[in-house]
Coordinates of C-alpha atoms and ligand atoms in Angstrom, one line a residue:
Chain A
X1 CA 37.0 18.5 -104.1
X2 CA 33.4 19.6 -103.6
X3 CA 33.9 17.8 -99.8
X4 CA 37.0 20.0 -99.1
X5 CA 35.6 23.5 -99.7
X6 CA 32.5 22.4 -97.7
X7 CA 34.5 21.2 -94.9
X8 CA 37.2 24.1 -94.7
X9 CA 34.0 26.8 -95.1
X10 CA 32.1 25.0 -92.0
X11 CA 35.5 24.8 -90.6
X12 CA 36.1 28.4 -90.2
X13 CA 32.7 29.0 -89.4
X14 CA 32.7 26.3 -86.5
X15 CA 36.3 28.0 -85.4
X16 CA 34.7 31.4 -85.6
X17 CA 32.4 30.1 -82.2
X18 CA 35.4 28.7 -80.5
X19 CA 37.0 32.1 -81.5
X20 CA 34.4 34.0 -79.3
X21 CA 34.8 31.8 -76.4
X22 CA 38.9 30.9 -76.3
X23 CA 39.8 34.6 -77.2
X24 CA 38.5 35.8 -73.9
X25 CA 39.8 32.8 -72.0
X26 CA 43.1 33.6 -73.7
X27 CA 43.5 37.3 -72.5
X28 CA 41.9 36.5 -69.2
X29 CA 44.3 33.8 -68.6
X30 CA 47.3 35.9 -70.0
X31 CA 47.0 38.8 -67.9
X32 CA 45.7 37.4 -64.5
X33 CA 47.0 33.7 -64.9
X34 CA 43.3 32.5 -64.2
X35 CA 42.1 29.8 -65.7
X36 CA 38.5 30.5 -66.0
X37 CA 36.1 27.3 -66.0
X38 CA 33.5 29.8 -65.6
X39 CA 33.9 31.2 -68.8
X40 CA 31.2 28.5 -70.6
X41 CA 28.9 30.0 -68.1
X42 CA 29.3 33.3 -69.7
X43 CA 28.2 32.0 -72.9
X44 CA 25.1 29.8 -71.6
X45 CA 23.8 32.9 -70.1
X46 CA 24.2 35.1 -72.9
X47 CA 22.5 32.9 -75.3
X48 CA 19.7 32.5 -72.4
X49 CA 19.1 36.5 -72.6
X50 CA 19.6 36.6 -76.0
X51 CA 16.9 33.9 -76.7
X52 CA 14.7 35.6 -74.4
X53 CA 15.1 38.9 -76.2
X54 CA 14.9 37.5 -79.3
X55 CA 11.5 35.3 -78.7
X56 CA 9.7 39.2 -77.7
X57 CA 11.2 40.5 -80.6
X58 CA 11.0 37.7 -83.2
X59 CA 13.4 34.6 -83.1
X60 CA 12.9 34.3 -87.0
X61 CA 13.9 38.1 -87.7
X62 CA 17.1 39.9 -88.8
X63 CA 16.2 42.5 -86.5
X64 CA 15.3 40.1 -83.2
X65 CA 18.7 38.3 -84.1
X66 CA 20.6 41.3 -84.3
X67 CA 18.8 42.7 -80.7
X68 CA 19.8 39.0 -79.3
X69 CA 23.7 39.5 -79.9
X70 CA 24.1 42.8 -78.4
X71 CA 21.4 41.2 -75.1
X72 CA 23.6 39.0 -74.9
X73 CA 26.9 40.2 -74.9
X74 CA 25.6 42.8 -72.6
X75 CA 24.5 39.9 -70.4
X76 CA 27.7 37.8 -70.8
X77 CA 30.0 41.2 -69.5
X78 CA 27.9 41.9 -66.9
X79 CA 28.3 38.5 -65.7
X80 CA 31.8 38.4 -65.9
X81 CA 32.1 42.0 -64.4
X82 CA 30.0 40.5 -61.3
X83 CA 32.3 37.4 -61.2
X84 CA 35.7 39.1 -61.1
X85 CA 34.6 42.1 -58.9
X86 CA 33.0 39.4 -56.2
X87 CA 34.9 36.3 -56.4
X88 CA 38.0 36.4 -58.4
X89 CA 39.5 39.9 -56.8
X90 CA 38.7 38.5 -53.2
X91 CA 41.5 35.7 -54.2
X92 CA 43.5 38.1 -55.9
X93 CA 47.2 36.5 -56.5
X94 CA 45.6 33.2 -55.2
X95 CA 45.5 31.3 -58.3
X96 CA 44.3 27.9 -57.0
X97 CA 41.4 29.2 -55.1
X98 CA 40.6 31.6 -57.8
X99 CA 40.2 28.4 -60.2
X100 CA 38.3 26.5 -57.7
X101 CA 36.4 29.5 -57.1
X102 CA 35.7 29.2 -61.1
X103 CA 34.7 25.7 -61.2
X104 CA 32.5 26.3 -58.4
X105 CA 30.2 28.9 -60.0
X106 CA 30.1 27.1 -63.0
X107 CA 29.1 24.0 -61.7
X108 CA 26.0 26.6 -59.4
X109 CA 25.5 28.1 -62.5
X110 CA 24.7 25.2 -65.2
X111 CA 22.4 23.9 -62.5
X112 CA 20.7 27.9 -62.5
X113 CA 20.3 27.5 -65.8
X114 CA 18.5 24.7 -65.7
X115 CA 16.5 25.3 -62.6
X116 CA 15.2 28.6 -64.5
X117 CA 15.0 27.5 -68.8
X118 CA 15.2 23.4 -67.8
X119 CA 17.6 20.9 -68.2
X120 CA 16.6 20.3 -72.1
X121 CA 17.7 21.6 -74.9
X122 CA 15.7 24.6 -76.5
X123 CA 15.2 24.4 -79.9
X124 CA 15.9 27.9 -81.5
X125 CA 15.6 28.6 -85.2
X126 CA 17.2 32.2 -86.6
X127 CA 15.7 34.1 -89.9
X128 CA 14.8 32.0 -92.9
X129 CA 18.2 32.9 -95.2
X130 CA 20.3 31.4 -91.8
X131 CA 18.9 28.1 -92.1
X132 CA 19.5 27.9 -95.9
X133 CA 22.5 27.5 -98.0
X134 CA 24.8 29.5 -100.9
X135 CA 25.7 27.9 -103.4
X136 CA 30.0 28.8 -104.1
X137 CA 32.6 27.2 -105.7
X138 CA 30.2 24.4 -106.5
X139 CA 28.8 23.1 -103.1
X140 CA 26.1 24.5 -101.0
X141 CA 27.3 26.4 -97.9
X142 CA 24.9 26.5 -94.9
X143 CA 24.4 30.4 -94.9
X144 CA 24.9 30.8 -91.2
X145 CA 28.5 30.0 -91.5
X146 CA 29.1 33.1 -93.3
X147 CA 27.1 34.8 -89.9
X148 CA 29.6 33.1 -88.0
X149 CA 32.7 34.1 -89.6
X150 CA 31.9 38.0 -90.0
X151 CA 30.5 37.8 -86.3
X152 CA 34.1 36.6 -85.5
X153 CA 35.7 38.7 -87.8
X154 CA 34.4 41.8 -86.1
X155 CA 35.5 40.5 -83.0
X156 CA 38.9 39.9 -84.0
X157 CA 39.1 43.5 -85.7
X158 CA 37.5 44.9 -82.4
X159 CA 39.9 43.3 -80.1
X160 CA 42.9 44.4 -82.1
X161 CA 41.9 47.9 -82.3
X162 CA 41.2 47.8 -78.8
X163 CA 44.7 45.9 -77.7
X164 CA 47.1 48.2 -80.3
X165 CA 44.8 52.1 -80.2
X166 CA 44.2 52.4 -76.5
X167 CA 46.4 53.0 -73.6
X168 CA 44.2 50.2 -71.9
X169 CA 44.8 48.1 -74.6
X170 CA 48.3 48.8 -74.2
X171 CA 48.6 47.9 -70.4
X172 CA 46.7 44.9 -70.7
X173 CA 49.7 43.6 -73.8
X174 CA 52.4 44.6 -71.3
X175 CA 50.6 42.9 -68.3
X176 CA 50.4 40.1 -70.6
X177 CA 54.4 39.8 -70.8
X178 CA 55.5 41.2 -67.4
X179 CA 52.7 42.4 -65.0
X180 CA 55.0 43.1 -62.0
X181 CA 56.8 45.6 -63.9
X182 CA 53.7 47.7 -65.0
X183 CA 52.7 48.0 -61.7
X184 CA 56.6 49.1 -61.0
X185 CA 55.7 52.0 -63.6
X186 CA 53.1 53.2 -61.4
X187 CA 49.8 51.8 -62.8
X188 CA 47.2 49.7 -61.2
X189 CA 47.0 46.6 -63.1
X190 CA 44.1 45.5 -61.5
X191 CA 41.9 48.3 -62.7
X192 CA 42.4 46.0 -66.1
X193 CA 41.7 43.0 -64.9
X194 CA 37.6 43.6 -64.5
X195 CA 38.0 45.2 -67.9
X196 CA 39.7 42.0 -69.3
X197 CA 37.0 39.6 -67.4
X198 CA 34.3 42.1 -69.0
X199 CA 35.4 41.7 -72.4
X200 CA 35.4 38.6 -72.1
X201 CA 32.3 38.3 -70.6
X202 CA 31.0 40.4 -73.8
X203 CA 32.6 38.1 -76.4
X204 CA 31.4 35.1 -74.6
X205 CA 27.7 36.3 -74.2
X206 CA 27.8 37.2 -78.1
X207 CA 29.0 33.8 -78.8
X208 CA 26.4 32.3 -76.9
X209 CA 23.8 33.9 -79.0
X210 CA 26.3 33.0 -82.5
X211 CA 26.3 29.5 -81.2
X212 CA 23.0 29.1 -80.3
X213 CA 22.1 30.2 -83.8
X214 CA 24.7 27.8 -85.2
X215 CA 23.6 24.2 -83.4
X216 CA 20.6 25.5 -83.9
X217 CA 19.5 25.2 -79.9
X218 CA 20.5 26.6 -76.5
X219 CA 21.2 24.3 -73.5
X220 CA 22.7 24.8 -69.6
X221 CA 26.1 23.1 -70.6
X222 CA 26.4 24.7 -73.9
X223 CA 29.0 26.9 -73.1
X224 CA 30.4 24.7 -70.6
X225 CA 30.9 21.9 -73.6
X226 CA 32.5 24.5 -76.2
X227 CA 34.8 25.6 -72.9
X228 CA 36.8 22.3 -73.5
X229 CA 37.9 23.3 -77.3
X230 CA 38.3 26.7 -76.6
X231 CA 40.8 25.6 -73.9
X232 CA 42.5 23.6 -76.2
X233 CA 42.4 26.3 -79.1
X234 CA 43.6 28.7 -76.1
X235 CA 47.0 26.9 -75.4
X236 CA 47.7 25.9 -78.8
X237 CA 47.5 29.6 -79.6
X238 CA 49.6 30.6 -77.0
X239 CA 47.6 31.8 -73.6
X240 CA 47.2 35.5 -74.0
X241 CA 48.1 36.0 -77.8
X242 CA 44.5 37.0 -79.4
X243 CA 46.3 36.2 -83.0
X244 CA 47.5 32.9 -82.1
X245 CA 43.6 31.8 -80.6
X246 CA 42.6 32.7 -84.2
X247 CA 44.5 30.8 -86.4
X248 CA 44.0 27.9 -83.6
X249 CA 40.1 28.2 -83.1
X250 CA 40.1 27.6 -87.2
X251 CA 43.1 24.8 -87.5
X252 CA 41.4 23.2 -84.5
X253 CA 38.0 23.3 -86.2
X254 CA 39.1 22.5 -90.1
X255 CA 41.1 19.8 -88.8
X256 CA 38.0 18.2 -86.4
X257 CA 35.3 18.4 -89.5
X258 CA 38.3 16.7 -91.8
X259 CA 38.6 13.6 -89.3
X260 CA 34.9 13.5 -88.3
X261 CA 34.0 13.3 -92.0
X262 CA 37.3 11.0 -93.5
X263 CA 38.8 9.4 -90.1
X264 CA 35.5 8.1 -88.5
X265 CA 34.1 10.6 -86.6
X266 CA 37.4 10.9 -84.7
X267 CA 37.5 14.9 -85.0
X268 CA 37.6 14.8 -81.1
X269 CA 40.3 12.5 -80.9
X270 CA 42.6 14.2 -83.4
X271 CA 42.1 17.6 -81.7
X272 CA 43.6 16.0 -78.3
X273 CA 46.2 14.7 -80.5
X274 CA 47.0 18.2 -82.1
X275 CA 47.2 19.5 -78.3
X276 CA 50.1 17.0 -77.2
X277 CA 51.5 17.6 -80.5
X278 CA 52.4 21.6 -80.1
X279 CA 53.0 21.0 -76.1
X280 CA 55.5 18.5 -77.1
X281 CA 57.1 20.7 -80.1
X282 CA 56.3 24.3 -78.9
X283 CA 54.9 24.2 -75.3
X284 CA 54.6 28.3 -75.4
X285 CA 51.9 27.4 -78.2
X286 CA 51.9 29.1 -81.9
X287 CA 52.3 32.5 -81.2
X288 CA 52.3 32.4 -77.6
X289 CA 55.0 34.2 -75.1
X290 CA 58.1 32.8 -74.3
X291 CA 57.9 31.0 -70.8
Chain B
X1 CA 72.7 69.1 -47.2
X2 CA 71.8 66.2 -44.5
X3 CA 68.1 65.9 -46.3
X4 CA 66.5 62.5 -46.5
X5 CA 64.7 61.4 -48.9
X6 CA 64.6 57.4 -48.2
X7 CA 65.2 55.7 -44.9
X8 CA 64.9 51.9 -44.4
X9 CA 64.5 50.6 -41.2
X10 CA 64.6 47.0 -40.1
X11 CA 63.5 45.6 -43.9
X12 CA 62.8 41.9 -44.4
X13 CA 62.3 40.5 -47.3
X14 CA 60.8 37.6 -48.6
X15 CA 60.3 36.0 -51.7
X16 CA 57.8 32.2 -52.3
X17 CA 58.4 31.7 -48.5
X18 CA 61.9 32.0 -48.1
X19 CA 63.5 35.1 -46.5
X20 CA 66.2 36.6 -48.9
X21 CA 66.8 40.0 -46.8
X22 CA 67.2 39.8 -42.9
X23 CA 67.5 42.8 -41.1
X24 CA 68.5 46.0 -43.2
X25 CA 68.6 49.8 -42.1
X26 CA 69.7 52.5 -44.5
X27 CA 69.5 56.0 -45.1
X28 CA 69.5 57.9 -48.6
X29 CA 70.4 61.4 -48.7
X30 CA 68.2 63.6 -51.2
X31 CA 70.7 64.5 -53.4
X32 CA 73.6 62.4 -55.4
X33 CA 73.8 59.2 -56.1
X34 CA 74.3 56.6 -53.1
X35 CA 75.6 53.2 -54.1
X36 CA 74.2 49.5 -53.0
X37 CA 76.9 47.3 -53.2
X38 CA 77.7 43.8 -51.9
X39 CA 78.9 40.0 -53.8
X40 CA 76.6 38.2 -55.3
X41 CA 73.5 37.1 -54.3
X42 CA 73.6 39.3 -51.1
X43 CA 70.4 41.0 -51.3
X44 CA 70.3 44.1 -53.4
X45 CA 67.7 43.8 -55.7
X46 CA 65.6 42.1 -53.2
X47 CA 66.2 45.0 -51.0
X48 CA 65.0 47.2 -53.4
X49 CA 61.9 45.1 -54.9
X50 CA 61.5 45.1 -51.2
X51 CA 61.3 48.7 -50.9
X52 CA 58.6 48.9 -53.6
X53 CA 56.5 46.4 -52.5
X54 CA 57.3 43.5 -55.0
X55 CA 58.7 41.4 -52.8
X56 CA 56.6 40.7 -49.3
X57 CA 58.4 42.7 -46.7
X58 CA 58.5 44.0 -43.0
X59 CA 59.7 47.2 -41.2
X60 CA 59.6 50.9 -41.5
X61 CA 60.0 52.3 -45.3
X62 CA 59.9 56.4 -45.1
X63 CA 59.9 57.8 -48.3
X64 CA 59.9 61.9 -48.5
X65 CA 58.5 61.6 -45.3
X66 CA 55.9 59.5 -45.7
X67 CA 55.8 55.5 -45.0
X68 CA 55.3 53.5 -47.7
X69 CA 55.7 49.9 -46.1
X70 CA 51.4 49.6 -46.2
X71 CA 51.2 50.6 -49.3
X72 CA 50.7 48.7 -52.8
X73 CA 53.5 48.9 -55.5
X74 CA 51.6 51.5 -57.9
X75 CA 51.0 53.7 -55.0
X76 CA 54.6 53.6 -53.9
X77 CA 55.7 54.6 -57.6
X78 CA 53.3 57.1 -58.0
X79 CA 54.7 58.9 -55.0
X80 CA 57.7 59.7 -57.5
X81 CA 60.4 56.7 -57.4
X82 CA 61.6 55.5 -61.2
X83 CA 62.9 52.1 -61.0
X84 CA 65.5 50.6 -63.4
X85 CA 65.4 46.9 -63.0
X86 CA 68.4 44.5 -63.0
X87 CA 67.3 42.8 -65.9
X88 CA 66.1 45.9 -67.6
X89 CA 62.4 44.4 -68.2
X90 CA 61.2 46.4 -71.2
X91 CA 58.3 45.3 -73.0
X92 CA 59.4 43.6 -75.9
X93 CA 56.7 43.2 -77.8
X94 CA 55.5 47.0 -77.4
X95 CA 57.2 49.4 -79.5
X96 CA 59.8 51.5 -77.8
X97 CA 57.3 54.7 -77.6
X98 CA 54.7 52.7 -76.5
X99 CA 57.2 51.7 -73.7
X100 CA 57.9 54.9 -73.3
X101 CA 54.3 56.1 -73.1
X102 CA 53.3 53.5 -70.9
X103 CA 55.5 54.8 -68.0
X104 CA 54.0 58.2 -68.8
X105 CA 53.2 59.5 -65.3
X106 CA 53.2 63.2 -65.5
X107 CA 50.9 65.6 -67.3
X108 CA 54.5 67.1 -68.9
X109 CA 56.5 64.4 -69.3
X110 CA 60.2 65.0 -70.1
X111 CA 60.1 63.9 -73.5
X112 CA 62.4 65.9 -74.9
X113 CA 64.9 65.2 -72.2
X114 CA 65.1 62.0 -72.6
X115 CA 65.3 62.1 -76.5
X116 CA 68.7 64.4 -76.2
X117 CA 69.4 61.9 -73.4
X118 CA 69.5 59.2 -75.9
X119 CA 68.8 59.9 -79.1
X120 CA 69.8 56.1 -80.6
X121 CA 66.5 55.7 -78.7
X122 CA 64.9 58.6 -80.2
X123 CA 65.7 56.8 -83.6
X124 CA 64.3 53.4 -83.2
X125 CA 60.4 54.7 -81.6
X126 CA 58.7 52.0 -84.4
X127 CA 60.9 49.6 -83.2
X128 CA 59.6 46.7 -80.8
X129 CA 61.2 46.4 -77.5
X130 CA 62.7 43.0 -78.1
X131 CA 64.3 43.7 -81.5
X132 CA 66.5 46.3 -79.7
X133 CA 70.3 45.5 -78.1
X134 CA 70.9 45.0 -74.9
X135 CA 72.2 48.5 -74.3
X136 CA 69.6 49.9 -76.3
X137 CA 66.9 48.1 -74.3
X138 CA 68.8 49.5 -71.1
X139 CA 68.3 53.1 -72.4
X140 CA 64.9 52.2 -72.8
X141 CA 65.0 50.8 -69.0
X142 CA 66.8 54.2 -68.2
X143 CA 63.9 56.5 -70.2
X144 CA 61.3 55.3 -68.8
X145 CA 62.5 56.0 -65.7
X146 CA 63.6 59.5 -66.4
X147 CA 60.8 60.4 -68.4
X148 CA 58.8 61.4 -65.3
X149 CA 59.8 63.8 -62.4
X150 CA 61.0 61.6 -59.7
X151 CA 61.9 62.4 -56.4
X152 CA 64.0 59.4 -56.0
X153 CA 65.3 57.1 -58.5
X154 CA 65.8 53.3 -57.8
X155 CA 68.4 51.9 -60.5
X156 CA 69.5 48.2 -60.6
X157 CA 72.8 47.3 -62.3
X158 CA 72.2 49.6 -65.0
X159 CA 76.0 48.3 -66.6
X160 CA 75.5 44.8 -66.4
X161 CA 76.7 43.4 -69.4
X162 CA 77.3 46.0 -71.5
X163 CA 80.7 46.6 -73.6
X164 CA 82.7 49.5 -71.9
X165 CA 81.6 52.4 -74.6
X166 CA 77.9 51.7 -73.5
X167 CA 78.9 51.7 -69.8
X168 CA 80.6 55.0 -70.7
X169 CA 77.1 55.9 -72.1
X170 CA 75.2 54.7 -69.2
X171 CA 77.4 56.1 -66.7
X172 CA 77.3 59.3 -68.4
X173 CA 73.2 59.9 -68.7
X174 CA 73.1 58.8 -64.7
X175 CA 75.0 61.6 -63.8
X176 CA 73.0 63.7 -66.1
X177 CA 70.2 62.4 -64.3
X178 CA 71.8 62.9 -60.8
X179 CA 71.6 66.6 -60.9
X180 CA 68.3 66.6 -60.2
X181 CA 67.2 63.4 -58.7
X182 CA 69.0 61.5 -55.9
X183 CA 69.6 57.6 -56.4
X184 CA 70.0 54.3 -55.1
X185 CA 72.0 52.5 -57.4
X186 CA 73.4 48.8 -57.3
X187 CA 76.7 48.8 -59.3
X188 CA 79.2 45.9 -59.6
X189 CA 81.5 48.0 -61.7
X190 CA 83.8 50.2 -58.8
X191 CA 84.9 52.2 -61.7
X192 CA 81.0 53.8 -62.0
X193 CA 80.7 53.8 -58.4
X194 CA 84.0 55.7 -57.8
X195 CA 82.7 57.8 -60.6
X196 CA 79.0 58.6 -59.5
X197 CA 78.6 57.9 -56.0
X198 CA 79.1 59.9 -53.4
X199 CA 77.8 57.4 -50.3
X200 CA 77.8 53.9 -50.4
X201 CA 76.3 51.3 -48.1
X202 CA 77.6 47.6 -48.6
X203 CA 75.1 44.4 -48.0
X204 CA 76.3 40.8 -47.1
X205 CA 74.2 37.7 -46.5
X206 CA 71.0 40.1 -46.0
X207 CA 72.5 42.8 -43.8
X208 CA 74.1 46.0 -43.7
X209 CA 77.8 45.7 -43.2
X210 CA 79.2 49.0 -44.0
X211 CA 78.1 52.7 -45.1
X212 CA 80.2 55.6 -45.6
X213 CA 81.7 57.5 -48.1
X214 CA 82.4 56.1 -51.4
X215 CA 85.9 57.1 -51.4
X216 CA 87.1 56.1 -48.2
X217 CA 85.8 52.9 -48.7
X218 CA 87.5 52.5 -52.4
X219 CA 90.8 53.6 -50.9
X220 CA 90.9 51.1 -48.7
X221 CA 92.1 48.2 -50.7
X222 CA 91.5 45.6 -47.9
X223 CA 88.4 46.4 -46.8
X224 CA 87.2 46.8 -50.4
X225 CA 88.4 43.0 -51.3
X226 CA 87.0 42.0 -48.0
X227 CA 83.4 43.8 -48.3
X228 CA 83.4 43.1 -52.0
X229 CA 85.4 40.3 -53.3
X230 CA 87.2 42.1 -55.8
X231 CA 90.3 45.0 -56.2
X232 CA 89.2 48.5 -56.3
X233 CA 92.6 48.5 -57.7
X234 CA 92.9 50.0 -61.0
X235 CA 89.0 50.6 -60.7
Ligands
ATP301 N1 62.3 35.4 -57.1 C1 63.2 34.7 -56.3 N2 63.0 33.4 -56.0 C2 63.8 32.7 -55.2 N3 64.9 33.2 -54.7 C3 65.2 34.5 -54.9 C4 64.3 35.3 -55.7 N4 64.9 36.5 -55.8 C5 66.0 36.4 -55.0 N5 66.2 35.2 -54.5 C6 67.3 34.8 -53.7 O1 67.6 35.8 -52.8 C7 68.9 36.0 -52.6 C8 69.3 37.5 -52.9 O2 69.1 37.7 -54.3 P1 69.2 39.1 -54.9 O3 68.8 39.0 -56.3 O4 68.5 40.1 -54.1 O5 70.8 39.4 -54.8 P2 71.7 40.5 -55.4 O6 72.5 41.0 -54.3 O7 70.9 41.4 -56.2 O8 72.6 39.6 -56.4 P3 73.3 40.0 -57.8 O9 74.5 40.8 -57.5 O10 73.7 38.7 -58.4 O11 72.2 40.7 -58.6 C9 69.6 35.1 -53.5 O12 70.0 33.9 -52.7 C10 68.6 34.7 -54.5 O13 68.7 33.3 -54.9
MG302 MG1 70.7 41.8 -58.2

């Protein structure tokens, strides 16, 4: 029993990371129909400024953890901003170049990254009550789990608010289901689609920080390596429902810690299983749009 | 009287390479309503996604004077055309006011117009899109249309599929609406078109085969079934 809490707690706190990369990926790919491989990239670099920031302020402090997050989601968004604006609207409606295009800077930019920080992992250790655990329900829960999940929780609150209160919120949902008729009402879609890639970019660069705080280092392919599960989390979701990346990012993470810990260290292997699964049964994903 | 408000020279169309309106020239006068008719699969809706820009396109578009044919699909709109979709394409996981708002243009928007135009609408604001009927969700097609001041309204079988008391409905609030906008509307029932529409210009296999009045062309039984396919007996 003691083995299931733990799991399901470090479950939701592992899904709350692929939460921060796959719910960007997820409006990004909803809206524009780009499939960003770049979007790891967003991460890497955020938790590279963060780190940075963090290591004049104090990597073991609340307060230089705190200053890393927002570094690095500023960092993260001004990367994407930079990406769509340069690259991605140069190919605009040309989805296969736009994805090479993707691919391409993430490829320049894991080898960037290790040109400028090296090709090694750095290890980064947060403020002493992150590295320990709570004791709850009877086990001992790594602190930083509980970090994760509020981080993601915010985010999730944040994006909602954002998606249902604002008018820009509101064009990016109805871009989501039909963009060709919003622009038929008169509005310039594409104004929203830096805006989408930015917040994005923002949520990305904040999980790089979370994450790098979570394994505990920071490396050139970090992002790049969580990018494959929060692809998976993205379509089992449904591409551009923020809700459905949510519930995934957790069932996909609960159900990876169950198999790694009772099936072998297979957690991997069932997650690809999980994917064919809902493509087979509901190819639109959980709460994803109707085709 | 004579005014123009559209005029469509030499328009080609094309949609994922393949070229689904050939050579078509119309006018539209800047008052009434002037019907697009034509079978099946002639070119009407691509002639007027054409118009706005949705679908790739060649020749001369002059709207209020202006041409449009360089410019994007929000730009085109936002010169003041409304455009009712075949397929009525509401949002339908937005709300019905949030569908509404979203096609919110002007500074004054005619809200209150378009809630005594259809107050079932009015009703149902909470509502999302999707959970409405389809005549409901063609009011909502039809609001968000008239919800701004247009100077020209584009309106796509706006009675397709509807049970005759919501065509009634439908046909009523366009005439409404025609008293102070002009229109392009494609309409397969001849009973609306002999109703609302003064001109008419008649499409086949991507070209213009016929424009003139709507009644002369409805009187003439054999050149209706030829144009058209169908009686405008009894219509
Ligand atoms: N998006 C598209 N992709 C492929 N072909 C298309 C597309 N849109 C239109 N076409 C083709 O273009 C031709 C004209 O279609 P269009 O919808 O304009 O006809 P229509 O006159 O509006 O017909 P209907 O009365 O059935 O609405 C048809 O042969 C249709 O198959
Ligand atoms: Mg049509």
């Amino acid at each position: 029993m003691d083995t299931i809490i733990l799991l399901t707690i470090t479950g939701v706190g592992l899904g709350s990371i692929y939460f921060l990369v796959a719910s960007g990926l997820s409006l990004i790919y909803g809206l524009m129909h780009v499939l960003n491989f770049a979007h790891g990239v967003f991460l890497s670099f955020g938790g590279y400024i963060g780190y940075e920031v963090a290591r004049i302020i104090g990597i073991e402090t609340w307060t230089g953890f705190v200053t890393a997050c927002i570094a690095g989601a500023l960092a993260g968004g001004a990367f994407a901003l930079l990406t769509e604006l340069l690259l991605i609207r140069r190919l605009y409606n040309r989805h296969i170049e736009q994805v090479l295009i993707t691919v391409g800077l993430a490829l320049a930019a894991v080898a960037l990254f290790g040109g400028i920080w090296g090709h090694d992992s750095i290890p980064l250790f947060g403020p002493e009550w992150l590295r320990g655990t709570t004791g709850m329900l009877g086990v001992d829960v790594p602190n930083k789990n509980f970090i994760m999940i509020l981080g993601a929780a915010l985010v999730l609150i944040g994006l909602q608010l954002f998606l249902h209160k604002t008018r820009y919120g509101m064009i990016i949902r109805a871009g989501v289901e039909n963009r060709s008729m919003v622009t038929a009402l008169g509005i310039d879609v594409r104004k929203s689609f830096a805006l989408v890639f930015t917040i994005g970019g923002i949520v990305a660069g904040f999980g790089g920080v979370m994450a790098s705080y979570y394994f505990n280092y920071i490396s050139p392919s970090l992002g790049q390596s969580l990018l494959i599960f929060a692809f998976i989390v993205t379509v089992i979701g449904g591409l551009g429902s923020i809700g459905g990346a949510a519930v995934a990012s957790v069932l996909v993470a609960i159900l990876q810690q169950f198999a790694n810990y009772y099936v072998f260290g297979t957690g991997d292997v069932v997650v690809v299983v999980l994917l064919a699964v809902v493509l087979l049964v509901k190819p639109t994903g959980l709460l994803g749009k109707k085709a | 009287m004579s005014e123009i408000i559209l005029k469509v020279e030499n328009l080609q169309a094309s949609v994922s390479g393949q070229q689904v309106v050939e050579d078509v020239s119309f006018e539209v006068p800047a008052v009434g309503i002037t019907a697009l008719l034509g079978r099946n699969g002639v070119g009407k809706s691509s002639t007027i996604k054409g118009i706005l820009g949705l679908y790739q396109r060649q020749g001369n578009i002059i709207f209020d004077g202006q041409p449009i044919q360089g410019l994007l699909t929000h730009q085109i709109v936002q010169l003041g055309i409304g455009y009712v979709p075949e397929d009525r394409e509401i949002f339908s996981k937005l709300s019905v006011e949030e569908n509404l708002r979203i096609a919110e243009r002007d500074k004054n928007p005619n809200r209150r117009y378009v809630a005594e135009l259809f107050p079932d609408i009015e009703a149902r604001k909470a509502q999302t899109g999707g959970s409405l009927s389809g005549g409901q969700q063609q009011m909502v097609s039809l609001a968000r249309a008239l919800i701004n001041s247009n100077k020209l309204l584009l309106v796509d079988e706006p009675t397709k599929g509807l049970a005759p008391k919501i065509v009634t409905e439908v046909a009523v609030a366009l005439e409404e609406a025609s008293k102070t906008v002009p229109m392009l509307l494609v309409e397969q029932n001849l009973e609306v078109v002999r109703r609302l529409a003064e001109d008419v210009i008649v499409l086949d296999a991507g070209k213009v085969v016929y424009t003139g009045k709507a009644k002369t062309l409805l009187a003439d039984e054999a050149l209706t079934q030829r144009l058209l396919g169908v009686h405008s007996e009894g219509a």
